[in-house]
CSV table of C-alpha atoms in Angstrom, one decimal:
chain,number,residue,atom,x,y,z
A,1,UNK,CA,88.3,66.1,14.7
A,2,UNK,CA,88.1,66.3,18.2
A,3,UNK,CA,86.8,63.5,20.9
A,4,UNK,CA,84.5,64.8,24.0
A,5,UNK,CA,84.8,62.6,26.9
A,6,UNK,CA,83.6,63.4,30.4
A,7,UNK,CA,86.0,62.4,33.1
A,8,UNK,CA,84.2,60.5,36.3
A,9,UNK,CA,85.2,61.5,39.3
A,10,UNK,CA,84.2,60.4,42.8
A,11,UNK,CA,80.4,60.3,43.8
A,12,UNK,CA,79.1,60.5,40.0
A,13,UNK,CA,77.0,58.1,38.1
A,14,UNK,CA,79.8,56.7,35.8
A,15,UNK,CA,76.8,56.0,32.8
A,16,UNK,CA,73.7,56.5,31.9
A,17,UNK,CA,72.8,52.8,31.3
A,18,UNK,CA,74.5,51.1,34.2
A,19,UNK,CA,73.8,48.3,36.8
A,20,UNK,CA,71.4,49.5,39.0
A,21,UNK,CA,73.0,47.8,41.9
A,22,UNK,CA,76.3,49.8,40.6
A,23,UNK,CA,74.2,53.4,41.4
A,24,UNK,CA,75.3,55.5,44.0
A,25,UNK,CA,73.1,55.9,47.5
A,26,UNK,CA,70.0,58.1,46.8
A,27,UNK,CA,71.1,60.4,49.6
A,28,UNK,CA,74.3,61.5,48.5
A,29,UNK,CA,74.7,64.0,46.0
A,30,UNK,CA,74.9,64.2,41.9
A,31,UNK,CA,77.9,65.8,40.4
A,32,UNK,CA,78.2,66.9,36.5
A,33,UNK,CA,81.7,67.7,35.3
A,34,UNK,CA,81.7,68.5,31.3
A,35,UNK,CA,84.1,67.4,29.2
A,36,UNK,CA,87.8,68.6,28.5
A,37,UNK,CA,87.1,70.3,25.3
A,38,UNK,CA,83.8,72.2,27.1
A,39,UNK,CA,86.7,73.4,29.7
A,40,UNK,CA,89.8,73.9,27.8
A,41,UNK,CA,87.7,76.2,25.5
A,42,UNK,CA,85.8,78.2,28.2
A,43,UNK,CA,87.5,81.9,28.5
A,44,UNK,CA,89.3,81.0,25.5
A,45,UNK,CA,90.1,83.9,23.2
A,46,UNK,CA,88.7,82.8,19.4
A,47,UNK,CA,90.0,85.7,17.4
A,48,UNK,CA,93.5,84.4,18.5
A,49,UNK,CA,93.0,81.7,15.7
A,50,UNK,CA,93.1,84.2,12.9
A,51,UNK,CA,95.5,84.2,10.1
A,52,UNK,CA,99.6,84.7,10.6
A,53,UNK,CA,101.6,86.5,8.5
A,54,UNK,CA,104.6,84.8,7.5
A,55,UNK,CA,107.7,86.0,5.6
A,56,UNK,CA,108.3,83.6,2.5
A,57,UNK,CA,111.2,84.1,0.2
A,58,UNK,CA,110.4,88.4,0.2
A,59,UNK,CA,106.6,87.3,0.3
A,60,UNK,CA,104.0,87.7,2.7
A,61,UNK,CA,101.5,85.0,2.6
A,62,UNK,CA,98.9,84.5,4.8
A,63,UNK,CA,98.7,80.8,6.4
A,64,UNK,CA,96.1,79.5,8.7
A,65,UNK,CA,96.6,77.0,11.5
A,66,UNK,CA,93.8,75.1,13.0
A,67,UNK,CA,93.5,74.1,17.2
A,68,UNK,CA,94.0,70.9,17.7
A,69,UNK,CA,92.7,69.4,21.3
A,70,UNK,CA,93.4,66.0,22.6
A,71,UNK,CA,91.9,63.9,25.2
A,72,UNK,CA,93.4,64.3,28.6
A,73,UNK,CA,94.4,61.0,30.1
A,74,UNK,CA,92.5,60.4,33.6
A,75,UNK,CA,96.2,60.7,35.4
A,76,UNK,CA,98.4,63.0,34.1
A,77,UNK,CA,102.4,62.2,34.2
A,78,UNK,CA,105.0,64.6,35.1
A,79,UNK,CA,105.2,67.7,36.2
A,80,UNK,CA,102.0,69.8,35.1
A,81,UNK,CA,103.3,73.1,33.0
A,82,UNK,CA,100.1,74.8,34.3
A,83,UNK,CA,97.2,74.3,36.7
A,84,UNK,CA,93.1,75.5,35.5
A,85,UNK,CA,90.7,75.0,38.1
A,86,UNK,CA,87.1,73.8,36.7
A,87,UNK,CA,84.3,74.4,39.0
A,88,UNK,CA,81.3,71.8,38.1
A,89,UNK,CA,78.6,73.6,37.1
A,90,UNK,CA,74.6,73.3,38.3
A,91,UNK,CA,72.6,70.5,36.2
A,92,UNK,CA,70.1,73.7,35.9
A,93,UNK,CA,72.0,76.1,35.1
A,94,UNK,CA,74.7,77.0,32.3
A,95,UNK,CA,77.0,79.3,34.5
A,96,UNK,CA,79.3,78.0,36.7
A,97,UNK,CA,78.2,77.6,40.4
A,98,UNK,CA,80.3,76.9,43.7
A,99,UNK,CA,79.7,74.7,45.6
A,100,UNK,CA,81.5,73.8,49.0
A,101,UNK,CA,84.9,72.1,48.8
A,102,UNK,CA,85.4,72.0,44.4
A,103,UNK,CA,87.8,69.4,43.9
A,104,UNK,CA,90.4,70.9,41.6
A,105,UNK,CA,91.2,69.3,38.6
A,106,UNK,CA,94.2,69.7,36.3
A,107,UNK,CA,94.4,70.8,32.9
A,108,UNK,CA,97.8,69.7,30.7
A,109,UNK,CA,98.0,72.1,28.1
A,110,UNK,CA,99.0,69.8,24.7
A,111,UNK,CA,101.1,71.9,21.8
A,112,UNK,CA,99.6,72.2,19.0
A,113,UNK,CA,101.0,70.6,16.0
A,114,UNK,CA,101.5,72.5,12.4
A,115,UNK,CA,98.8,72.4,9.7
A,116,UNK,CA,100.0,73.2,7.1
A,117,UNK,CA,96.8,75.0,4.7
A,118,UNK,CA,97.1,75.7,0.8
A,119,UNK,CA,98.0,79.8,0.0
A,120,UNK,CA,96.8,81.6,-2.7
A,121,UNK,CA,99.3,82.3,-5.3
A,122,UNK,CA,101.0,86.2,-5.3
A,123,UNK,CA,99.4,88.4,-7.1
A,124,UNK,CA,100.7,92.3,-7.8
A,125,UNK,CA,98.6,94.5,-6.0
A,126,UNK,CA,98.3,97.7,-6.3
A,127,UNK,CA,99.6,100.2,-3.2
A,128,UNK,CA,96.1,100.4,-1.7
A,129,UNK,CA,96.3,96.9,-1.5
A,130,UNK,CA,96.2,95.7,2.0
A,131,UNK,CA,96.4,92.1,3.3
A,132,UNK,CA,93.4,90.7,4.5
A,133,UNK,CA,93.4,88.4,7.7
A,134,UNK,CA,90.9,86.0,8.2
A,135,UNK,CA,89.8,85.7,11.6
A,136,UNK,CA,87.1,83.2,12.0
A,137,UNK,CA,88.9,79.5,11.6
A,138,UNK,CA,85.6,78.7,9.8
A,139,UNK,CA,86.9,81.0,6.8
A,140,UNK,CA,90.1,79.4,6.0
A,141,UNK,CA,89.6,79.0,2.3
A,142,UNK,CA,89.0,82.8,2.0
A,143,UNK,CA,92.4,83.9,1.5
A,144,UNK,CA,93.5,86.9,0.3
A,145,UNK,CA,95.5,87.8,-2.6
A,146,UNK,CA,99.6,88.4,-2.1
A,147,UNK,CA,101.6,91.1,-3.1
A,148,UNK,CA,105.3,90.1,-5.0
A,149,UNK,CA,107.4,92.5,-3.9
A,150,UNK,CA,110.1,91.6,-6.6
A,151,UNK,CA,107.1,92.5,-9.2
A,152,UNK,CA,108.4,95.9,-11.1
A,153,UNK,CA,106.2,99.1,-11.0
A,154,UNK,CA,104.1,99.6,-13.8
A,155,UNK,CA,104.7,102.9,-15.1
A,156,UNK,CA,103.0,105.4,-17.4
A,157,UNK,CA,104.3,106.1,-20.4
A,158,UNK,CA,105.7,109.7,-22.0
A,159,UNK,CA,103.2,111.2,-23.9
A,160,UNK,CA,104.3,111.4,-27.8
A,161,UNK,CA,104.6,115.1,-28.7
A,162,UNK,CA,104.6,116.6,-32.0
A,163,UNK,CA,107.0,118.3,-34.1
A,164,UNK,CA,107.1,122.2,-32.3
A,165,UNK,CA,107.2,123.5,-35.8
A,166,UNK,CA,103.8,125.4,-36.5
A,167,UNK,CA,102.6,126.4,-39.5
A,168,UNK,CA,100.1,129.3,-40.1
A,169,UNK,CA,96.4,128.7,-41.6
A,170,UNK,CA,94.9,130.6,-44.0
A,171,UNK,CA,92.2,132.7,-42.3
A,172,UNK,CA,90.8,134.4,-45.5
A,173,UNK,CA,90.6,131.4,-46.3
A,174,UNK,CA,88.7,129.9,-44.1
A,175,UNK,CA,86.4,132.4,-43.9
A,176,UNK,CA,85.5,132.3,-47.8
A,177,UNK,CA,84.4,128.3,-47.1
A,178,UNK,CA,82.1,129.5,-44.8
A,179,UNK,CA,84.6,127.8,-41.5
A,180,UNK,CA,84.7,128.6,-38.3
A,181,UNK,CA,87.4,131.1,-37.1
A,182,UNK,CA,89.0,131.1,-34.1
A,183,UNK,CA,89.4,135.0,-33.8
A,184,UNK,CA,86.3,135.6,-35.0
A,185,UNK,CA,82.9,136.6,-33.4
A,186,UNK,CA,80.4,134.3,-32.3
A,187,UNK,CA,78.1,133.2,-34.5
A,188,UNK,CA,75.5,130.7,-35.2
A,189,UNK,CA,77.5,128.1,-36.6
A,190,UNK,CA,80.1,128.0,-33.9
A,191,UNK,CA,77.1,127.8,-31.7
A,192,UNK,CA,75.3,124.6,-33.5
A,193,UNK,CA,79.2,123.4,-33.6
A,194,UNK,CA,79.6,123.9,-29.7
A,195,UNK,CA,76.7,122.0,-29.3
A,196,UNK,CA,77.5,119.0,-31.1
A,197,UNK,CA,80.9,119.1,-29.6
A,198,UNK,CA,79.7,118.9,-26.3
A,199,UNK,CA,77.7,116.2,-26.6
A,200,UNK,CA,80.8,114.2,-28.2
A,201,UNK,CA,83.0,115.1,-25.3
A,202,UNK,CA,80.6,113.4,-22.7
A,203,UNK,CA,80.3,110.6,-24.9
A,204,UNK,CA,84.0,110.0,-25.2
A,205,UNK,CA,84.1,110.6,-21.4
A,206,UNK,CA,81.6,108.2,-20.6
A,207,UNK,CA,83.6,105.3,-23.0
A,208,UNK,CA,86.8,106.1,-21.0
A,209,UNK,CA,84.7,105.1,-18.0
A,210,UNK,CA,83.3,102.0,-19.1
A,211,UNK,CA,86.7,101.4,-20.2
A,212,UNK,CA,86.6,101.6,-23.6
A,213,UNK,CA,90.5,102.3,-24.0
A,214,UNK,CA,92.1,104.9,-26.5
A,215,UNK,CA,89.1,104.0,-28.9
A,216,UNK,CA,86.9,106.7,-26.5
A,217,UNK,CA,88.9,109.4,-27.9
A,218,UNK,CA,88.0,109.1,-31.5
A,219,UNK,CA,85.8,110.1,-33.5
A,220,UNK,CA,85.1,109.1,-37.3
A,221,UNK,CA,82.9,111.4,-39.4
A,222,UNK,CA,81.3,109.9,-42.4
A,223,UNK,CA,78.6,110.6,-44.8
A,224,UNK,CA,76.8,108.0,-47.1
A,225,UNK,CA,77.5,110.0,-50.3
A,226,UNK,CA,80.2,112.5,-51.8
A,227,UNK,CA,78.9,116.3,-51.1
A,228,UNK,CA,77.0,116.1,-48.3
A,229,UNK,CA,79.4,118.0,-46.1
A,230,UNK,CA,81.3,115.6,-44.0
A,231,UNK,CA,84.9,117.8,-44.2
A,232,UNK,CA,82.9,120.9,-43.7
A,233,UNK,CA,82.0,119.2,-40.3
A,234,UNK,CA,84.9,117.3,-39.5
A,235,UNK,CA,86.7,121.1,-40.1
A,236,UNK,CA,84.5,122.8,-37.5
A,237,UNK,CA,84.4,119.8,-35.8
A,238,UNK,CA,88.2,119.7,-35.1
A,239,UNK,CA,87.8,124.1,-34.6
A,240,UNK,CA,85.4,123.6,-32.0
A,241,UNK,CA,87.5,121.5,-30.0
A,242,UNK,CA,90.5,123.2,-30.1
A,243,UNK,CA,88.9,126.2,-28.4
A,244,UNK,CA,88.4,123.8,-25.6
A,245,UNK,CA,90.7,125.1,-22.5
A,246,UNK,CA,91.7,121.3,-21.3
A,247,UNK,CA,91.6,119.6,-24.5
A,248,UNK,CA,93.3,119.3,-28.1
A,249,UNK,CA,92.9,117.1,-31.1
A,250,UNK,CA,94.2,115.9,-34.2
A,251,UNK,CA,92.3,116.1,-37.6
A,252,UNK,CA,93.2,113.3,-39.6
A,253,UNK,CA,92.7,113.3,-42.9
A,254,UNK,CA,91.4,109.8,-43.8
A,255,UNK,CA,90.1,110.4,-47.7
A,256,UNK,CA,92.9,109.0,-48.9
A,257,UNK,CA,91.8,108.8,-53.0
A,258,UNK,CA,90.6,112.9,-52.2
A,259,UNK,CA,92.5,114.9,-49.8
A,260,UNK,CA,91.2,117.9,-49.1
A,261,UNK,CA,92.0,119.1,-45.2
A,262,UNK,CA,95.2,120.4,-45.9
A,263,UNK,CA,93.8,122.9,-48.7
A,264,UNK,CA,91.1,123.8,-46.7
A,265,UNK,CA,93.2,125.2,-44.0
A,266,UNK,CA,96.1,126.3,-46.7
A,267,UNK,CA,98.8,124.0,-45.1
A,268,UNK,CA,101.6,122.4,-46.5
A,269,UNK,CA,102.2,119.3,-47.8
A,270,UNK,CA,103.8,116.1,-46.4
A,271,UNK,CA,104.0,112.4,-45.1
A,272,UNK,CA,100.6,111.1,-43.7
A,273,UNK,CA,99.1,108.5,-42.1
A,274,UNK,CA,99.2,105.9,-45.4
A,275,UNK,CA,103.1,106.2,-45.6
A,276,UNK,CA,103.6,105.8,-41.3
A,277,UNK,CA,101.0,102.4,-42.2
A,278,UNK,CA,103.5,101.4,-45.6
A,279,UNK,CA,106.3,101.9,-43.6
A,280,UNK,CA,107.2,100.7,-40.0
A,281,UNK,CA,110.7,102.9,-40.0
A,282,UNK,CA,107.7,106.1,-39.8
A,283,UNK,CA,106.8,107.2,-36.7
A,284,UNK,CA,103.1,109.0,-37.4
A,285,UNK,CA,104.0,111.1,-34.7
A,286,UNK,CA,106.2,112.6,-36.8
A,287,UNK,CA,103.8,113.4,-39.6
A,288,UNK,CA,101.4,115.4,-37.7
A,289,UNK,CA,101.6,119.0,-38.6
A,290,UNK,CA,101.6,121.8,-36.1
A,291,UNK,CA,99.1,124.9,-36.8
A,292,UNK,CA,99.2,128.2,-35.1
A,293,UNK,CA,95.8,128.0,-33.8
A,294,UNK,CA,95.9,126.7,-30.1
A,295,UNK,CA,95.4,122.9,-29.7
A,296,UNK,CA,95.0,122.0,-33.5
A,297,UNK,CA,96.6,119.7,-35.5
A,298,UNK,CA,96.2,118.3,-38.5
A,299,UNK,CA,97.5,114.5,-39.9
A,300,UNK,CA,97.8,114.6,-43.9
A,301,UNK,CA,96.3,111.3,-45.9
A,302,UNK,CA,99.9,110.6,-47.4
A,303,UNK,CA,100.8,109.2,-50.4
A,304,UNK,CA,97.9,107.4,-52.6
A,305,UNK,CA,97.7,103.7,-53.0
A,306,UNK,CA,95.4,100.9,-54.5
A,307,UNK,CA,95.6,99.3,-51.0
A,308,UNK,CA,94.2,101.4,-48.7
A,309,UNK,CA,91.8,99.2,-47.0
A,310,UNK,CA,94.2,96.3,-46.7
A,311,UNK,CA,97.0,98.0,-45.0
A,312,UNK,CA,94.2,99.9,-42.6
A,313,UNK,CA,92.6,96.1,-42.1
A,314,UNK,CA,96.7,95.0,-41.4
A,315,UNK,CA,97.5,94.1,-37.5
A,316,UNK,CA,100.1,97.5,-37.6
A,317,UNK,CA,96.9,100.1,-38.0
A,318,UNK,CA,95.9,99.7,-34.2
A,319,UNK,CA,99.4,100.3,-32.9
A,320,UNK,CA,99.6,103.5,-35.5
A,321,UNK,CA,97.0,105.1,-34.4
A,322,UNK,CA,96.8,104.5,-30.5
A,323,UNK,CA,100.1,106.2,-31.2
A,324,UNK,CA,98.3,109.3,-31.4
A,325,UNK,CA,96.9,109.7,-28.1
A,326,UNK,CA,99.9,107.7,-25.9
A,327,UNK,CA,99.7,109.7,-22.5
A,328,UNK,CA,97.3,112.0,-23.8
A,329,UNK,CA,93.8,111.4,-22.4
A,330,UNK,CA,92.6,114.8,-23.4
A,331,UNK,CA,93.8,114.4,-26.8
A,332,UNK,CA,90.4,113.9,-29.1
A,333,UNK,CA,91.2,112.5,-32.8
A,334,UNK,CA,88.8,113.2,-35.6
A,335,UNK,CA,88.6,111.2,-38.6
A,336,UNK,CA,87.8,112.6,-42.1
A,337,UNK,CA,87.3,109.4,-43.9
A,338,UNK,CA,85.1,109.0,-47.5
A,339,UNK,CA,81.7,108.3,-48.4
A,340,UNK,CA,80.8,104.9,-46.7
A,341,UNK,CA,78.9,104.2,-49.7
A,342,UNK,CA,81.7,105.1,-52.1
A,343,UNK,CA,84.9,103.8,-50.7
A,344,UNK,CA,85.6,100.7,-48.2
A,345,UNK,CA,88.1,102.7,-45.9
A,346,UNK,CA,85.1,103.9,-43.8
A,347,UNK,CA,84.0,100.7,-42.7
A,348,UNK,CA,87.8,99.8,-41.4
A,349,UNK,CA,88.5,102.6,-39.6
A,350,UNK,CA,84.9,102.5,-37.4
A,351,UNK,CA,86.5,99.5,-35.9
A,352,UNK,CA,89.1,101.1,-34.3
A,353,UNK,CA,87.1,104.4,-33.0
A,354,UNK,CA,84.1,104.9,-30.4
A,355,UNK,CA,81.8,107.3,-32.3
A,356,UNK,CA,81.1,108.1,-35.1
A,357,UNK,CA,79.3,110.6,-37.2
A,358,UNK,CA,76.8,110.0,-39.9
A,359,UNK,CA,76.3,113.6,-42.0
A,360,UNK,CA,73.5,113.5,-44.2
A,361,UNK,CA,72.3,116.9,-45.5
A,362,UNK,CA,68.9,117.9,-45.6
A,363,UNK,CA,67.6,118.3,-49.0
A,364,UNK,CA,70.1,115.2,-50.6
A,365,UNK,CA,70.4,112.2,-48.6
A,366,UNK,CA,67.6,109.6,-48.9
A,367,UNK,CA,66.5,107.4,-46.3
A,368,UNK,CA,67.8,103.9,-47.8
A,369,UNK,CA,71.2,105.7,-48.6
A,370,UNK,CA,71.3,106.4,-44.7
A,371,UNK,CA,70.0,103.3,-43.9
A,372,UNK,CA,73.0,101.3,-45.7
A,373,UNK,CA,75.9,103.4,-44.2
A,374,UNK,CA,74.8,102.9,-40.9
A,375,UNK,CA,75.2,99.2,-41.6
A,376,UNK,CA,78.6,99.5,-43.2
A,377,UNK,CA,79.5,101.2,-39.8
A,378,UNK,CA,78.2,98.7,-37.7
A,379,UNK,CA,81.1,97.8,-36.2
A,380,UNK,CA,81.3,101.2,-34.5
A,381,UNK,CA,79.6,101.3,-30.9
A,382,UNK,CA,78.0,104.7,-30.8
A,383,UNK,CA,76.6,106.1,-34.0
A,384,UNK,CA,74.9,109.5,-34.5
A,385,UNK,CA,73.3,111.8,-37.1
A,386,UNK,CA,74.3,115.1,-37.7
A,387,UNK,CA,72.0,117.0,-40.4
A,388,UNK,CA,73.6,119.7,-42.7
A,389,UNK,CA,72.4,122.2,-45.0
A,390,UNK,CA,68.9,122.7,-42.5
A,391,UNK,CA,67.0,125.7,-43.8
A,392,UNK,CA,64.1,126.3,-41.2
A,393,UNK,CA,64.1,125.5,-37.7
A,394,UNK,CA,60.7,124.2,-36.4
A,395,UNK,CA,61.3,125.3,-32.5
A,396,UNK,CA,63.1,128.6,-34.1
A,397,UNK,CA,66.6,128.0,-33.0
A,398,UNK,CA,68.6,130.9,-34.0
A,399,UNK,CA,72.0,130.2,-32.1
A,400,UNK,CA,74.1,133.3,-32.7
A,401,UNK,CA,72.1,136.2,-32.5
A,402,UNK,CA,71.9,136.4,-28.8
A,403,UNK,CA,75.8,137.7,-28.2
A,404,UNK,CA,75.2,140.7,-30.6
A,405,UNK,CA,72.3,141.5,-27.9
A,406,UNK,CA,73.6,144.4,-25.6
A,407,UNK,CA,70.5,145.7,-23.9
């Protein structure tokens, strides 16, 4: 808090309010001299009372100081460290006039003493982080935040990678359950695939925007009902994907009471994802299986137990299966689990993935069927509906037929 005073000086009125018979003749003239904090600021550089940086035990924190202006006293003492001239300005006017003969009048510059203001605790920034000084004394609670420089780097981590062993797929296979293959010509069902792949991908995109974590790059597919064609799907699916030039994903084979991915594709047998969830000395990453198709693999079910659902509802599932995508952000992982409306395991693993994909096939799946899945999957963010076994196409989509068109 500062005090304003003016200081009287010979030939002024010393109040307002004073004895008449006190006033000064008529004929001589009126002086106004403003106070000492109207002077000492005057010319006074303000944006030299922003914020100083000062070092702190490694630190930089940001402290602000306030100016503090006393009251000169009407006769200074000593020698004077510096000399302002003042000239008294106009009672009309706000500039400063000059008139003959100013009487000078001495200024004693005061230090200023500390003020010590509160600092916002260190924070680790990041290296765009820059410190923010506050110049405008009016703004000294807005601090900004601190970098520790003793904080360690956060670091990302290795991506897991797969055994380097790959294992060939049966193409005849394939081809006699109606699945997509890789080497083969386009046709209409890798075209309705590359469709519904598509629109997966920029879903899963826009999760990892909005910050959805490794849950963006998973996808469950599910059906209400046994035989409506939800491994068909997840197959292609999985196919589909790994023709992608910038992607790759795993196909996880989720049914655990019915297995069926790895005799689909004709691959051998082994540890899945129930023993790496039994067991904390198995690393799932090691029970992945390699294919020789580009960008494909394929995660058994594992060994069969009563307690499927409790040991996918257990703390350890999360940390198993983010395992899967560690340092992989282009990594997609599909889920082949069972019938939502025959086995629980479907309804515990849409908790840990954002989409998923209800199949229900055209001339079997009834509307309350549909209606009840989509409630056991509740817990799953995006839901969507993929219809199977379509005979006729109202708008006459016939996606295929256009590459064998040479004219």
């Amino acid at each position: 808090m500062t005090e304003q005073r003016k200081i009287i000086l010979p030939g002024t009125d010393p109040s307002p309010g004073a004895d008449p018979g006190d006033q000064i003749p008529a004929e001589r003239p009126r002086k106004v001299v403003r106070s000492s904090v109207e002077r000492a600021v005057e010319g006074f550089d303000l944006s030299r009372l922003g914020g100083i940086m000062l070092p702190t035990e490694g630190r930089q924190r940001v402290v602000m100081r306030e100016l503090s202006i006393e009251t000169l006293p009407d006769e200074p003492q000593g020698p004077t460290p510096a000399q302002v001239t003042i000239e008294p300005a106009s009672p009309q006017t706000t500039t400063a006039s000059a008139p003959e003969a100013p009487a000078p009048i001495d200024l004693v510059a005061q230090p200023v003493p500390p003020v010590t203001a509160a600092v916002a605790p260190p924070v680790v920034a990041t290296p765009a982080a820059s410190h923010a000084v506050v110049t405008a004394p009016a703004a000294a609670s807005a601090l900004a935040p601190v970098a520790d420089a003793d904080a360690p780097l956060q670091l990302a981590e290795a991506p897991v990678r797969f055994r380097e062993t790959r294992h060939e797929v049966d193409r005849k296979r394939m081809r006699e359950q109606g699945l997509i293959v890789p080497e083969g010509t386009v046709t209409g069902l890798m075209e309705e695939f590359r469709i519904v792949k598509r629109q997966l991908l920029l879903q899963a995109m826009e999760l990892r925007r909005a910050g959805a974590g490794p849950a963006a790059q998973r996808v469950l597919i599910c059906s209400p009902l046994p035989g409506e064609g939800k491994t068909y799907c997840a197959t292609n699916l999985a196919l589909a994907i790994a023709a992608e030039k910038e992607s790759e994903v795993v196909l996880v084979d989720a049914d655990f009471a019915k297995p069926s991915i790895l005799s689909t594709l004709g691959l051998p047998g082994g540890p899945g994802l129930m023993d790496a969830l039994t067991d904390p000395a198995i690393d799932v990453a090691d029970c992945v299986v390699g294919t020789d198709i580009p960008g494909l693999w394929v995660l058994p079910a594992g060994n069969a137990t009563n307690s499927d659902t409790e040991y996918l509802a257990s703390s350890r599932t999360r940390a198993v299966i983010d395992r899967l995508t560690v340092g992989a952000p282009h990594r997609i992982v599909i889920f082949d689990s069972p019938p939502a409306l025959a086995a629980s395991p479907a309804a515990e693993l849409a908790k840990y993935v954002g989409q998923a994909v209800v199949v229900a096939r055209a001339d079997r799946t009834g509307q309350s069927a549909l209606e009840d899945a989509i409630a056991l999957l509740s817990s799953c963010p995006n839901i969507q509906l993929l219809l199977n076994a379509v005979r006729f196409s109202p708008s006459g989509r016939r996606f295929g037929s256009y590459y064998g068109y040479r004219g």
